[in-house]
Protein backbone atom coordinates (compact mmCIF):
# COMPACT_ATOMS: atom_id res chain seq x y z
CA UNK A 1 0.00 0.00 0.00
CA UNK A 2 1.27 3.48 -0.84
CA UNK A 3 0.53 6.85 0.72
CA UNK A 4 0.80 10.33 -0.76
CA UNK A 5 2.39 12.84 1.61
CA UNK A 6 1.38 16.36 0.52
CA UNK A 7 2.66 19.62 1.98
CA UNK A 8 0.79 22.95 1.84
CA UNK A 9 3.32 24.19 -0.72
CA UNK A 10 2.04 21.54 -3.12
CA UNK A 11 5.16 19.37 -2.91
CA UNK A 12 4.33 15.69 -2.50
CA UNK A 13 5.94 12.25 -2.37
CA UNK A 14 4.75 8.67 -2.35
CA UNK A 15 5.81 6.52 0.60
CA UNK A 16 5.19 2.89 1.49
CA UNK A 17 3.41 1.75 4.66
CA UNK A 18 6.69 1.73 6.62
CA UNK A 19 7.39 5.35 5.68
CA UNK A 20 3.82 6.28 6.62
CA UNK A 21 4.15 4.73 10.09
CA UNK A 22 7.59 6.30 10.55
CA UNK A 23 6.14 9.77 9.86
CA UNK A 24 3.22 9.14 12.24
CA UNK A 25 5.58 7.93 14.97
CA UNK A 26 7.83 10.99 14.59
CA UNK A 27 4.83 13.34 14.70
CA UNK A 28 3.66 11.69 17.93
CA UNK A 29 7.13 11.81 19.50
CA UNK A 30 7.46 15.52 18.66
CA UNK A 31 4.00 16.34 19.98
CA UNK A 32 2.58 17.53 16.66
CA UNK A 33 -1.20 17.47 16.33
CA UNK A 34 -2.58 14.48 14.41
CA UNK A 35 -6.06 14.37 12.92
CA UNK A 36 -7.42 11.10 11.56
CA UNK A 37 -9.29 11.47 8.28
CA UNK A 38 -11.02 8.91 6.07
CA UNK A 39 -7.97 7.85 4.02
CA UNK A 40 -5.12 8.63 6.43
CA UNK A 41 -3.98 11.46 8.70
CA UNK A 42 -3.31 15.19 8.65
CA UNK A 43 -0.38 16.48 10.71
CA UNK A 44 -0.26 20.06 11.97
CA UNK A 45 3.34 21.25 12.22
CA UNK A 46 4.47 23.74 14.89
CA UNK A 47 4.43 26.52 12.27
CA UNK A 48 0.72 25.81 11.68
CA UNK A 49 1.37 24.25 8.27
CA UNK A 50 -0.57 21.11 7.39
CA UNK A 51 0.79 17.88 5.95
CA UNK A 52 -1.73 15.39 4.53
CA UNK A 53 -0.83 11.69 4.48
CA UNK A 54 -3.49 9.88 2.47
CA UNK A 55 -3.80 6.36 1.08
CA UNK A 56 -3.30 6.14 -2.69
CA UNK A 57 -5.86 4.10 -4.60
CA UNK A 58 -7.54 0.85 -3.57
PDB file of C-alpha atoms in Angstrom:
ATOM      1  CA  UNK A   1       0.000   0.000   0.000  1.00  0.00           C
ATOM      2  CA  UNK A   2       1.270   3.482  -0.841  1.00  0.00           C
ATOM      3  CA  UNK A   3       0.531   6.848   0.723  1.00  0.00           C
ATOM      4  CA  UNK A   4       0.796  10.333  -0.762  1.00  0.00           C
ATOM      5  CA  UNK A   5       2.388  12.843   1.609  1.00  0.00           C
ATOM      6  CA  UNK A   6       1.380  16.357   0.518  1.00  0.00           C
ATOM      7  CA  UNK A   7       2.660  19.623   1.980  1.00  0.00           C
ATOM      8  CA  UNK A   8       0.794  22.946   1.842  1.00  0.00           C
ATOM      9  CA  UNK A   9       3.323  24.186  -0.725  1.00  0.00           C
ATOM     10  CA  UNK A  10       2.039  21.537  -3.120  1.00  0.00           C
ATOM     11  CA  UNK A  11       5.157  19.373  -2.914  1.00  0.00           C
ATOM     12  CA  UNK A  12       4.334  15.688  -2.501  1.00  0.00           C
ATOM     13  CA  UNK A  13       5.940  12.253  -2.367  1.00  0.00           C
ATOM     14  CA  UNK A  14       4.749   8.665  -2.354  1.00  0.00           C
ATOM     15  CA  UNK A  15       5.815   6.515   0.600  1.00  0.00           C
ATOM     16  CA  UNK A  16       5.188   2.888   1.493  1.00  0.00           C
ATOM     17  CA  UNK A  17       3.415   1.746   4.659  1.00  0.00           C
ATOM     18  CA  UNK A  18       6.693   1.728   6.620  1.00  0.00           C
ATOM     19  CA  UNK A  19       7.390   5.353   5.676  1.00  0.00           C
ATOM     20  CA  UNK A  20       3.819   6.279   6.620  1.00  0.00           C
ATOM     21  CA  UNK A  21       4.151   4.732  10.094  1.00  0.00           C
ATOM     22  CA  UNK A  22       7.594   6.302  10.553  1.00  0.00           C
ATOM     23  CA  UNK A  23       6.143   9.765   9.860  1.00  0.00           C
ATOM     24  CA  UNK A  24       3.222   9.135  12.236  1.00  0.00           C
ATOM     25  CA  UNK A  25       5.579   7.929  14.967  1.00  0.00           C
ATOM     26  CA  UNK A  26       7.829  10.991  14.586  1.00  0.00           C
ATOM     27  CA  UNK A  27       4.831  13.336  14.705  1.00  0.00           C
ATOM     28  CA  UNK A  28       3.660  11.691  17.926  1.00  0.00           C
ATOM     29  CA  UNK A  29       7.129  11.815  19.498  1.00  0.00           C
ATOM     30  CA  UNK A  30       7.456  15.515  18.662  1.00  0.00           C
ATOM     31  CA  UNK A  31       3.995  16.340  19.977  1.00  0.00           C
ATOM     32  CA  UNK A  32       2.581  17.534  16.660  1.00  0.00           C
ATOM     33  CA  UNK A  33      -1.200  17.474  16.334  1.00  0.00           C
ATOM     34  CA  UNK A  34      -2.582  14.480  14.406  1.00  0.00           C
ATOM     35  CA  UNK A  35      -6.061  14.366  12.920  1.00  0.00           C
ATOM     36  CA  UNK A  36      -7.418  11.103  11.564  1.00  0.00           C
ATOM     37  CA  UNK A  37      -9.290  11.465   8.280  1.00  0.00           C
ATOM     38  CA  UNK A  38     -11.024   8.914   6.070  1.00  0.00           C
ATOM     39  CA  UNK A  39      -7.968   7.850   4.022  1.00  0.00           C
ATOM     40  CA  UNK A  40      -5.117   8.634   6.428  1.00  0.00           C
ATOM     41  CA  UNK A  41      -3.981  11.460   8.698  1.00  0.00           C
ATOM     42  CA  UNK A  42      -3.307  15.187   8.654  1.00  0.00           C
ATOM     43  CA  UNK A  43      -0.375  16.477  10.709  1.00  0.00           C
ATOM     44  CA  UNK A  44      -0.259  20.062  11.967  1.00  0.00           C
ATOM     45  CA  UNK A  45       3.341  21.245  12.222  1.00  0.00           C
ATOM     46  CA  UNK A  46       4.466  23.741  14.893  1.00  0.00           C
ATOM     47  CA  UNK A  47       4.427  26.516  12.267  1.00  0.00           C
ATOM     48  CA  UNK A  48       0.723  25.807  11.683  1.00  0.00           C
ATOM     49  CA  UNK A  49       1.374  24.248   8.266  1.00  0.00           C
ATOM     50  CA  UNK A  50      -0.574  21.111   7.391  1.00  0.00           C
ATOM     51  CA  UNK A  51       0.790  17.879   5.947  1.00  0.00           C
ATOM     52  CA  UNK A  52      -1.733  15.393   4.530  1.00  0.00           C
ATOM     53  CA  UNK A  53      -0.830  11.691   4.477  1.00  0.00           C
ATOM     54  CA  UNK A  54      -3.491   9.884   2.468  1.00  0.00           C
ATOM     55  CA  UNK A  55      -3.798   6.355   1.083  1.00  0.00           C
ATOM     56  CA  UNK A  56      -3.301   6.143  -2.690  1.00  0.00           C
ATOM     57  CA  UNK A  57      -5.859   4.098  -4.604  1.00  0.00           C
ATOM     58  CA  UNK A  58      -7.540   0.846  -3.567  1.00  0.00           C
TER      59      UNK A  58
END
